[in-house]
PDB file of C-alpha atoms in Angstrom:
ATOM      1  CA  MET A   1     -40.440-129.504 -43.063  1.00 26.00           C
ATOM      2  CA  THR A   2     -40.743-130.017 -46.812  1.00 28.00           C
ATOM      3  CA  ALA A   3     -38.788-127.643 -49.007  1.00 34.00           C
ATOM      4  CA  SER A   4     -40.624-125.978 -51.858  1.00 36.00           C
ATOM      5  CA  PRO A   5     -39.218-126.459 -55.356  1.00 41.00           C
ATOM      6  CA  THR A   6     -36.594-123.870 -56.223  1.00 50.00           C
ATOM      7  CA  SER A   7     -37.208-121.693 -59.251  1.00 61.00           C
ATOM      8  CA  PRO A   8     -34.414-121.981 -61.818  1.00 57.00           C
ATOM      9  CA  ALA A   9     -34.292-118.176 -61.776  1.00 83.00           C
ATOM     10  CA  LEU A  10     -33.294-118.144 -58.092  1.00 89.00           C
ATOM     11  CA  LEU A  11     -29.901-118.796 -56.584  1.00 93.00           C
ATOM     12  CA  PRO A  12     -29.601-122.201 -54.892  1.00 94.00           C
ATOM     13  CA  ALA A  13     -30.644-121.913 -51.246  1.00 95.00           C
ATOM     14  CA  ALA A  14     -27.124-122.809 -50.066  1.00 96.00           C
ATOM     15  CA  VAL A  15     -25.657-119.960 -52.109  1.00 96.00           C
ATOM     16  CA  SER A  16     -28.215-117.484 -50.748  1.00 95.00           C
ATOM     17  CA  ALA A  17     -27.546-118.620 -47.192  1.00 95.00           C
ATOM     18  CA  ARG A  18     -23.760-118.422 -47.607  1.00 95.00           C
ATOM     19  CA  THR A  19     -24.018-114.983 -49.236  1.00 94.00           C
ATOM     20  CA  ILE A  20     -26.198-113.576 -46.460  1.00 93.00           C
ATOM     21  CA  ALA A  21     -23.963-115.059 -43.763  1.00 93.00           C
ATOM     22  CA  ALA A  22     -20.987-113.319 -45.363  1.00 90.00           C
ATOM     23  CA  GLY A  23     -22.106-109.939 -44.125  1.00 84.00           C
ATOM     24  CA  SER A  24     -25.584-108.875 -45.208  1.00 74.00           C
ATOM     25  CA  GLY A  25     -28.332-107.636 -42.940  1.00 72.00           C
ATOM     26  CA  VAL A  26     -28.759-107.612 -39.166  1.00 75.00           C
ATOM     27  CA  ALA A  27     -27.866-110.688 -37.121  1.00 91.00           C
ATOM     28  CA  THR A  28     -29.163-112.088 -33.841  1.00 94.00           C
ATOM     29  CA  LEU A  29     -27.328-114.853 -31.976  1.00 93.00           C
ATOM     30  CA  ALA A  30     -29.229-117.138 -29.590  1.00 90.00           C
ATOM     31  CA  VAL A  31     -27.215-119.408 -27.293  1.00 86.00           C
ATOM     32  CA  ALA A  32     -28.891-121.696 -24.756  1.00 80.00           C
ATOM     33  CA  GLY A  33     -31.764-119.298 -24.128  1.00 80.00           C
ATOM     34  CA  TRP A  34     -29.687-116.096 -24.307  1.00 87.00           C
ATOM     35  CA  ARG A  35     -30.007-113.671 -27.223  1.00 89.00           C
ATOM     36  CA  SER A  36     -27.753-110.935 -28.553  1.00 91.00           C
ATOM     37  CA  THR A  37     -28.803-108.582 -31.353  1.00 91.00           C
ATOM     38  CA  GLY A  38     -26.552-106.436 -33.522  1.00 90.00           C
ATOM     39  CA  VAL A  39     -24.025-109.208 -34.150  1.00 92.00           C
ATOM     40  CA  LEU A  40     -21.474-108.370 -36.851  1.00 91.00           C
ATOM     41  CA  HIS A  41     -20.887-111.426 -38.999  1.00 93.00           C
ATOM     42  CA  GLY A  42     -18.802-112.745 -41.866  1.00 92.00           C
ATOM     43  CA  CYS A  43     -17.761-116.032 -43.389  1.00 93.00           C
ATOM     44  CA  ASP A  44     -14.189-117.214 -43.955  1.00 92.00           C
ATOM     45  CA  ASP A  45     -12.842-119.186 -46.917  1.00 89.00           C
ATOM     46  CA  LEU A  46     -13.555-122.459 -45.107  1.00 92.00           C
ATOM     47  CA  GLY A  47     -17.230-121.599 -44.743  1.00 92.00           C
ATOM     48  CA  ARG A  48     -16.977-120.908 -41.003  1.00 94.00           C
ATOM     49  CA  LEU A  49     -18.983-118.043 -39.533  1.00 95.00           C
ATOM     50  CA  VAL A  50     -17.064-115.292 -37.762  1.00 94.00           C
ATOM     51  CA  LEU A  51     -19.165-113.367 -35.232  1.00 94.00           C
ATOM     52  CA  LEU A  52     -18.318-110.173 -33.345  1.00 92.00           C
ATOM     53  CA  LEU A  53     -20.656-109.540 -30.431  1.00 92.00           C
ATOM     54  CA  PRO A  54     -21.737-105.995 -29.464  1.00 90.00           C
ATOM     55  CA  PRO A  55     -20.056-104.430 -26.408  1.00 88.00           C
ATOM     56  CA  ASP A  56     -23.078-105.027 -24.162  1.00 85.00           C
ATOM     57  CA  ALA A  57     -23.661-108.641 -25.220  1.00 85.00           C
ATOM     58  CA  VAL A  58     -24.373-111.075 -22.398  1.00 78.00           C
ATOM     59  CA  LEU A  59     -23.958-114.694 -23.475  1.00 81.00           C
ATOM     60  CA  PRO A  60     -23.012-117.718 -21.385  1.00 80.00           C
ATOM     61  CA  ASP A  61     -19.473-119.031 -21.454  1.00 80.00           C
ATOM     62  CA  LEU A  62     -19.039-121.713 -24.074  1.00 80.00           C
ATOM     63  CA  PRO A  63     -18.147-125.219 -22.923  1.00 75.00           C
ATOM     64  CA  PRO A  64     -14.913-126.661 -24.385  1.00 73.00           C
ATOM     65  CA  THR A  65     -16.757-128.391 -27.236  1.00 71.00           C
ATOM     66  CA  GLY A  66     -19.307-125.637 -27.884  1.00 72.00           C
ATOM     67  CA  PRO A  67     -23.024-125.690 -27.051  1.00 73.00           C
ATOM     68  CA  PRO A  68     -25.032-128.837 -27.768  1.00 76.00           C
ATOM     69  CA  ALA A  69     -26.131-129.133 -31.380  1.00 69.00           C
ATOM     70  CA  GLY A  70     -29.362-127.264 -32.022  1.00 70.00           C
ATOM     71  CA  THR A  71     -29.044-124.780 -29.142  1.00 80.00           C
ATOM     72  CA  THR A  72     -27.110-122.065 -30.989  1.00 90.00           C
ATOM     73  CA  VAL A  73     -28.847-120.242 -33.801  1.00 93.00           C
ATOM     74  CA  LEU A  74     -27.706-117.298 -35.897  1.00 93.00           C
ATOM     75  CA  GLU A  75     -30.571-115.368 -37.482  1.00 93.00           C
ATOM     76  CA  VAL A  76     -29.893-112.938 -40.315  1.00 93.00           C
ATOM     77  CA  GLU A  77     -32.477-110.944 -42.245  1.00 91.00           C
ATOM     78  CA  ARG A  78     -31.773-109.194 -45.526  1.00 89.00           C
ATOM     79  CA  SER A  79     -34.123-106.380 -46.546  1.00 88.00           C
ATOM     80  CA  ALA A  80     -34.440-103.699 -49.203  1.00 85.00           C
ATOM     81  CA  ALA A  81     -34.686-100.190 -47.758  1.00 74.00           C
ATOM     82  CA  LEU A  82     -37.114 -98.122 -49.801  1.00 77.00           C
ATOM     83  CA  PRO A  83     -38.109 -94.471 -49.311  1.00 70.00           C
ATOM     84  CA  ASP A  84     -41.442 -95.443 -47.735  1.00 72.00           C
ATOM     85  CA  ALA A  85     -40.910 -98.995 -46.477  1.00 72.00           C
ATOM     86  CA  THR A  86     -38.512-101.797 -45.653  1.00 81.00           C
ATOM     87  CA  VAL A  87     -39.185-104.876 -47.778  1.00 85.00           C
ATOM     88  CA  PRO A  88     -37.977-108.266 -46.430  1.00 85.00           C
ATOM     89  CA  LEU A  89     -36.085-110.214 -49.082  1.00 89.00           C
ATOM     90  CA  THR A  90     -34.395-113.251 -47.547  1.00 91.00           C
ATOM     91  CA  SER A  91     -33.608-114.497 -44.064  1.00 93.00           C
ATOM     92  CA  ILE A  92     -31.652-117.421 -42.716  1.00 95.00           C
ATOM     93  CA  GLN A  93     -31.529-119.372 -39.494  1.00 94.00           C
ATOM     94  CA  ALA A  94     -28.232-121.205 -39.115  1.00 95.00           C
ATOM     95  CA  TRP A  95     -27.650-123.809 -36.409  1.00 94.00           C
ATOM     96  CA  VAL A  96     -23.972-123.531 -35.515  1.00 94.00           C
ATOM     97  CA  GLU A  97     -21.365-125.107 -33.295  1.00 91.00           C
ATOM     98  CA  LEU A  98     -19.453-122.242 -31.677  1.00 91.00           C
ATOM     99  CA  GLU A  99     -15.977-121.726 -30.291  1.00 91.00           C
ATOM    100  CA  GLU A 100     -13.995-118.712 -29.171  1.00 92.00           C
ATOM    101  CA  VAL A 101     -11.568-117.492 -31.817  1.00 94.00           C
ATOM    102  CA  PRO A 102      -8.051-118.333 -30.536  1.00 94.00           C
ATOM    103  CA  PRO A 103      -6.014-115.250 -29.539  1.00 94.00           C
ATOM    104  CA  SER A 104      -3.463-115.977 -32.260  1.00 96.00           C
ATOM    105  CA  GLU A 105      -6.214-115.791 -34.929  1.00 95.00           C
ATOM    106  CA  ARG A 106      -8.167-112.774 -33.648  1.00 93.00           C
ATOM    107  CA  ALA A 107      -6.357-110.208 -35.800  1.00 92.00           C
ATOM    108  CA  ASP A 108      -7.100-112.088 -39.018  1.00 93.00           C
ATOM    109  CA  ALA A 109     -10.722-112.662 -37.988  1.00 93.00           C
ATOM    110  CA  LEU A 110     -11.225-108.964 -37.266  1.00 91.00           C
ATOM    111  CA  GLU A 111      -9.666-108.036 -40.602  1.00 91.00           C
ATOM    112  CA  LEU A 112     -12.089-110.405 -42.310  1.00 90.00           C
ATOM    113  CA  LEU A 113     -15.080-108.721 -40.669  1.00 90.00           C
ATOM    114  CA  ALA A 114     -13.759-105.276 -41.532  1.00 87.00           C
ATOM    115  CA  SER A 115     -13.456-106.251 -45.201  1.00 85.00           C
ATOM    116  CA  CYS A 116     -16.926-107.859 -45.252  1.00 82.00           C
ATOM    117  CA  HIS A 117     -18.539-104.684 -43.951  1.00 80.00           C
ATOM    118  CA  SER A 118     -16.144-102.011 -45.319  1.00 77.00           C
ATOM    119  CA  LEU A 119     -15.410-100.933 -41.741  1.00 80.00           C
ATOM    120  CA  ALA A 120     -11.618-100.924 -41.621  1.00 73.00           C
ATOM    121  CA  GLY A 121     -11.668 -97.702 -39.598  1.00 75.00           C
ATOM    122  CA  ALA A 122     -13.577 -99.398 -36.781  1.00 78.00           C
ATOM    123  CA  LEU A 123     -10.979-102.094 -36.096  1.00 78.00           C
ATOM    124  CA  ARG A 124      -9.463-100.279 -33.117  1.00 78.00           C
ATOM    125  CA  SER A 125     -12.783-100.180 -31.251  1.00 82.00           C
ATOM    126  CA  TRP A 126     -13.281-103.928 -31.717  1.00 84.00           C
ATOM    127  CA  ARG A 127     -10.150-105.116 -29.924  1.00 80.00           C
ATOM    128  CA  GLY A 128     -11.750-106.028 -26.604  1.00 84.00           C
ATOM    129  CA  ARG A 129     -15.014-107.433 -27.888  1.00 90.00           C
ATOM    130  CA  ARG A 130     -15.992-111.080 -27.852  1.00 91.00           C
ATOM    131  CA  LEU A 131     -15.171-112.888 -31.085  1.00 93.00           C
ATOM    132  CA  LEU A 132     -16.665-116.271 -31.935  1.00 94.00           C
ATOM    133  CA  ARG A 133     -16.331-118.735 -34.791  1.00 94.00           C
ATOM    134  CA  GLY A 134     -19.000-121.215 -35.803  1.00 92.00           C
ATOM    135  CA  THR A 135     -19.386-124.254 -38.026  1.00 94.00           C
ATOM    136  CA  VAL A 136     -22.823-124.397 -39.660  1.00 95.00           C
ATOM    137  CA  LEU A 137     -24.575-127.706 -38.957  1.00 94.00           C
ATOM    138  CA  HIS A 138     -27.667-126.904 -41.019  1.00 94.00           C
ATOM    139  CA  ALA A 139     -29.712-123.859 -41.994  1.00 95.00           C
ATOM    140  CA  HIS A 140     -33.143-122.703 -43.099  1.00 95.00           C
ATOM    141  CA  CYS A 141     -33.273-120.230 -45.976  1.00 95.00           C
ATOM    142  CA  HIS A 142     -36.527-118.250 -46.113  1.00 93.00           C
ATOM    143  CA  ARG A 143     -37.385-116.687 -49.469  1.00 87.00           C
ATOM    144  CA  ALA A 144     -41.088-115.832 -49.558  1.00 76.00           C
ATOM    145  CA  PRO A 145     -43.212-117.797 -49.932  1.00 77.00           C
ATOM    146  CA  ARG A 146     -40.870-120.780 -49.488  1.00 86.00           C
ATOM    147  CA  CYS A 147     -38.501-122.074 -46.834  1.00 92.00           C
ATOM    148  CA  GLU A 148     -35.680-124.383 -47.919  1.00 94.00           C
ATOM    149  CA  GLU A 149     -33.382-126.623 -45.916  1.00 96.00           C
ATOM    150  CA  VAL A 150     -29.615-126.253 -46.343  1.00 97.00           C
ATOM    151  CA  ASP A 151     -27.269-129.003 -45.210  1.00 96.00           C
ATOM    152  CA  GLY A 152     -24.119-127.927 -43.381  1.00 96.00           C
ATOM    153  CA  ALA A 153     -21.872-129.511 -46.002  1.00 96.00           C
ATOM    154  CA  ASP A 154     -23.745-127.717 -48.787  1.00 97.00           C
ATOM    155  CA  PHE A 155     -23.404-124.401 -46.940  1.00 97.00           C
ATOM    156  CA  THR A 156     -19.661-124.898 -46.543  1.00 96.00           C
ATOM    157  CA  ALA A 157     -19.184-125.858 -50.195  1.00 95.00           C
ATOM    158  CA  ALA A 158     -21.337-123.059 -51.624  1.00 95.00           C
ATOM    159  CA  ARG A 159     -19.687-120.209 -53.485  1.00 93.00           C
ATOM    160  CA  PRO A 160     -21.093-116.809 -52.451  1.00 93.00           C
ATOM    161  CA  ASP A 161     -22.976-114.834 -55.081  1.00 95.00           C
ATOM    162  CA  ALA A 162     -20.475-113.000 -57.293  1.00 93.00           C
ATOM    163  CA  VAL A 163     -22.705-109.933 -57.672  1.00 95.00           C
ATOM    164  CA  ALA A 164     -23.219-109.323 -53.935  1.00 92.00           C
ATOM    165  CA  PRO A 165     -20.168-107.022 -53.421  1.00 90.00           C
ATOM    166  CA  TRP A 166     -21.429-104.544 -56.025  1.00 93.00           C
ATOM    167  CA  GLU A 167     -25.185-105.203 -55.908  1.00 93.00           C
ATOM    168  CA  ALA A 168     -25.963-101.710 -54.553  1.00 91.00           C
ATOM    169  CA  ASP A 169     -24.151-100.028 -57.449  1.00 94.00           C
ATOM    170  CA  ALA A 170     -25.951-102.223 -59.983  1.00 95.00           C
ATOM    171  CA  LEU A 171     -29.361-101.516 -58.463  1.00 94.00           C
ATOM    172  CA  GLU A 172     -28.722 -97.778 -58.460  1.00 94.00           C
ATOM    173  CA  ARG A 173     -27.888 -97.837 -62.173  1.00 95.00           C
ATOM    174  CA  VAL A 174     -30.910 -99.975 -63.021  1.00 96.00           C
ATOM    175  CA  ARG A 175     -33.204 -97.645 -61.076  1.00 94.00           C
ATOM    176  CA  LEU A 176     -31.767 -94.581 -62.794  1.00 95.00           C
ATOM    177  CA  GLU A 177     -31.649 -95.938 -66.324  1.00 96.00           C
ATOM    178  CA  LEU A 178     -34.238 -98.702 -66.645  1.00 95.00           C
ATOM    179  CA  ARG A 179     -36.990 -98.067 -64.106  1.00 92.00           C
ATOM    180  CA  GLU A 180     -39.424 -96.484 -66.574  1.00 93.00           C
ATOM    181  CA  GLU A 181     -38.588 -99.098 -69.190  1.00 95.00           C
ATOM    182  CA  LEU A 182     -39.247-101.837 -66.625  1.00 95.00           C
ATOM    183  CA  LEU A 183     -42.632-100.403 -65.729  1.00 94.00           C
ATOM    184  CA  SER A 184     -43.768 -99.916 -69.314  1.00 93.00           C
ATOM    185  CA  GLY A 185     -42.437-103.322 -70.390  1.00 91.00           C
ATOM    186  CA  LEU A 186     -44.029-105.210 -67.510  1.00 91.00           C
ATOM    187  CA  ARG A 187     -47.333-103.506 -68.229  1.00 89.00           C
ATOM    188  CA  ARG A 188     -47.188-104.947 -71.760  1.00 88.00           C
ATOM    189  CA  CYS A 189     -46.799-108.533 -70.538  1.00 84.00           C
ATOM    190  CA  GLY A 190     -49.733-110.809 -71.259  1.00 76.00           C
ATOM    191  CA  SER A 191     -51.284-113.099 -68.655  1.00 76.00           C
ATOM    192  CA  SER A 192     -48.898-116.005 -69.327  1.00 73.00           C
ATOM    193  CA  GLY A 193     -45.890-113.710 -69.098  1.00 73.00           C
ATOM    194  CA  ARG A 194     -47.119-112.189 -65.866  1.00 77.00           C
ATOM    195  CA  SER A 195     -47.671-115.552 -64.185  1.00 77.00           C
ATOM    196  CA  ALA A 196     -44.172-116.694 -65.205  1.00 82.00           C
ATOM    197  CA  LEU A 197     -42.569-113.651 -63.559  1.00 87.00           C
ATOM    198  CA  VAL A 198     -44.349-113.668 -60.186  1.00 85.00           C
ATOM    199  CA  LEU A 199     -42.337-115.050 -57.257  1.00 83.00           C
ATOM    200  CA  ASP A 200     -44.946-114.263 -54.627  1.00 83.00           C
ATOM    201  CA  GLY A 201     -47.791-111.889 -53.936  1.00 79.00           C
ATOM    202  CA  PRO A 202     -51.411-111.323 -54.927  1.00 77.00           C
ATOM    203  CA  ALA A 203     -52.900-111.974 -58.354  1.00 70.00           C
ATOM    204  CA  TRP A 204     -51.685-109.607 -61.056  1.00 70.00           C
ATOM    205  CA  ARG A 205     -54.976-108.990 -62.756  1.00 65.00           C
ATOM    206  CA  GLY A 206     -54.167-106.974 -65.874  1.00 61.00           C
ATOM    207  CA  THR A 207     -51.681-104.855 -67.779  1.00 53.00           C
ATOM    208  CA  GLY A 208     -52.962-101.590 -66.331  1.00 57.00           C
ATOM    209  CA  ASP A 209     -52.968-102.922 -62.780  1.00 81.00           C
ATOM    210  CA  LEU A 210     -49.257-102.254 -62.238  1.00 88.00           C
ATOM    211  CA  ALA A 211     -48.675 -98.797 -60.757  1.00 90.00           C
ATOM    212  CA  ASP A 212     -44.918 -98.999 -60.141  1.00 91.00           C
ATOM    213  CA  ALA A 213     -41.955-101.332 -60.559  1.00 92.00           C
ATOM    214  CA  LEU A 214     -38.872-100.889 -58.369  1.00 93.00           C
ATOM    215  CA  PRO A 215     -35.738-103.089 -58.636  1.00 94.00           C
ATOM    216  CA  ILE A 216     -34.878-104.215 -55.105  1.00 94.00           C
ATOM    217  CA  ALA A 217     -32.312-107.025 -55.493  1.00 94.00           C
ATOM    218  CA  VAL A 218     -29.958-108.467 -58.073  1.00 95.00           C
ATOM    219  CA  ASP A 219     -27.699-111.505 -58.120  1.00 95.00           C
ATOM    220  CA  GLU A 220     -25.873-113.588 -60.695  1.00 95.00           C
ATOM    221  CA  ARG A 221     -29.071-115.346 -61.815  1.00 95.00           C
ATOM    222  CA  GLY A 222     -31.464-112.447 -62.168  1.00 96.00           C
ATOM    223  CA  ILE A 223     -33.076-109.294 -60.836  1.00 96.00           C
ATOM    224  CA  THR A 224     -35.978-109.030 -58.387  1.00 94.00           C
ATOM    225  CA  VAL A 225     -38.513-106.254 -58.929  1.00 94.00           C
ATOM    226  CA  LEU A 226     -41.093-105.024 -56.431  1.00 92.00           C
ATOM    227  CA  GLY A 227     -44.360-104.535 -58.277  1.00 90.00           C
ATOM    228  CA  VAL A 228     -46.844-102.129 -56.714  1.00 89.00           C
ATOM    229  CA  LEU A 229     -50.430-102.673 -57.852  1.00 87.00           C
ATOM    230  CA  SER A 230     -52.990 -99.935 -58.244  1.00 85.00           C
ATOM    231  CA  ASP A 231     -54.724-100.931 -54.996  1.00 82.00           C
ATOM    232  CA  GLY A 232     -51.448-100.731 -53.055  1.00 83.00           C
ATOM    233  CA  ASP A 233     -50.770-104.484 -52.878  1.00 85.00           C
ATOM    234  CA  ARG A 234     -47.197-105.571 -53.612  1.00 87.00           C
ATOM    235  CA  LEU A 235     -45.699-108.580 -55.329  1.00 88.00           C
ATOM    236  CA  HIS A 236     -42.190-109.766 -56.135  1.00 90.00           C
ATOM    237  CA  LEU A 237     -41.307-110.294 -59.793  1.00 91.00           C
ATOM    238  CA  ARG A 238     -38.240-112.074 -61.122  1.00 93.00           C
ATOM    239  CA  LEU A 239     -36.474-111.485 -64.431  1.00 95.00           C
ATOM    240  CA  PRO A 240     -33.899-114.267 -65.021  1.00 94.00           C
ATOM    241  CA  PHE A 241     -30.541-113.556 -66.634  1.00 95.00           C
ATOM    242  CA  GLY A 242     -29.229-115.571 -69.559  1.00 93.00           C
ATOM    243  CA  ALA A 243     -25.633-115.299 -68.312  1.00 94.00           C
ATOM    244  CA  VAL A 244     -23.689-114.369 -65.177  1.00 95.00           C
ATOM    245  CA  PRO A 245     -23.003-110.606 -65.139  1.00 96.00           C
ATOM    246  CA  ALA A 246     -19.385-109.581 -64.733  1.00 96.00           C
ATOM    247  CA  ASP A 247     -20.043-105.916 -63.947  1.00 96.00           C
ATOM    248  CA  VAL A 248     -22.723-103.247 -63.631  1.00 97.00           C
ATOM    249  CA  GLU A 249     -22.962-102.739 -67.397  1.00 97.00           C
ATOM    250  CA  ASP A 250     -23.705-106.446 -67.798  1.00 97.00           C
ATOM    251  CA  VAL A 251     -26.542-106.159 -65.275  1.00 97.00           C
ATOM    252  CA  LEU A 252     -28.089-103.335 -67.295  1.00 97.00           C
ATOM    253  CA  ASP A 253     -27.817-105.289 -70.539  1.00 97.00           C
ATOM    254  CA  LEU A 254     -29.090-108.547 -69.064  1.00 97.00           C
ATOM    255  CA  THR A 255     -32.019-106.813 -67.346  1.00 97.00           C
ATOM    256  CA  ALA A 256     -33.074-105.136 -70.600  1.00 96.00           C
ATOM    257  CA  THR A 257     -32.766-108.427 -72.485  1.00 96.00           C
ATOM    258  CA  ALA A 258     -34.774-110.351 -69.873  1.00 94.00           C
ATOM    259  CA  LEU A 259     -37.503-107.704 -69.972  1.00 94.00           C
ATOM    260  CA  HIS A 260     -37.709-107.771 -73.770  1.00 92.00           C
ATOM    261  CA  GLU A 261     -37.914-111.587 -73.728  1.00 90.00           C
ATOM    262  CA  ALA A 262     -40.728-111.472 -71.160  1.00 88.00           C
ATOM    263  CA  VAL A 263     -42.696-109.044 -73.307  1.00 87.00           C
ATOM    264  CA  ALA A 264     -42.024-110.992 -76.522  1.00 85.00           C
ATOM    265  CA  ALA A 265     -43.069-114.287 -74.912  1.00 77.00           C
ATOM    266  CA  ALA A 266     -46.524-112.913 -74.310  1.00 58.00           C
ATOM    267  CA  ALA A 267     -46.918-111.321 -77.763  1.00 56.00           C
TER     268      ALA A 267
END
């Protein structure tokens, strides 16, 4: 498989994969033909996956060295939940070499998962559940319309996106304070500006063709906006940031600046 070129406005694929593996979305684990959905997942400081299986999970016992390479896959999908739809954003498939977490390390592994998912109160109910640890051998990172390969060493070395822990707060503020400005600004973009902003989706035919603009994701490199066209078609737009935001206020400022630059570029 040939990877598509990565836009400079997007996070590197390894960073996206590492960020998603650290606790975003819904995970499915497939081992030697068996599948378990609803897997709680995180990633430790060494880049190893930590996986907590649901109470009813049925997976084969792991051999002493883990399953053969290529037979164990963790699938995680990250989506934006909107009032009328769920919009897929990014998904990963990670080929991993698994082992049982040693009894002496279970408590720390469970604490890690609790912190990744803000579920400290659920720790007591997790005590008897199966806990696995996995080293990523390689991964596929799907970000429509492209799929990129991620080497295991690159996954391990990647630093998770700094904005991810407070992305929801940033998006809420942008939606409250900048949504109308985003829509009016994007409508003023000329054809060259529009083509530069589109990540994927149908042709954006004209300034009046955009019926709505809803921010659906933000990271340290930019903000992703769902554009809804007048005929109901949807496309993903990307406004790149000129700096890494340190807090929610920075996201607001950087989003406004990126929007103004997009409009000015087409003037």
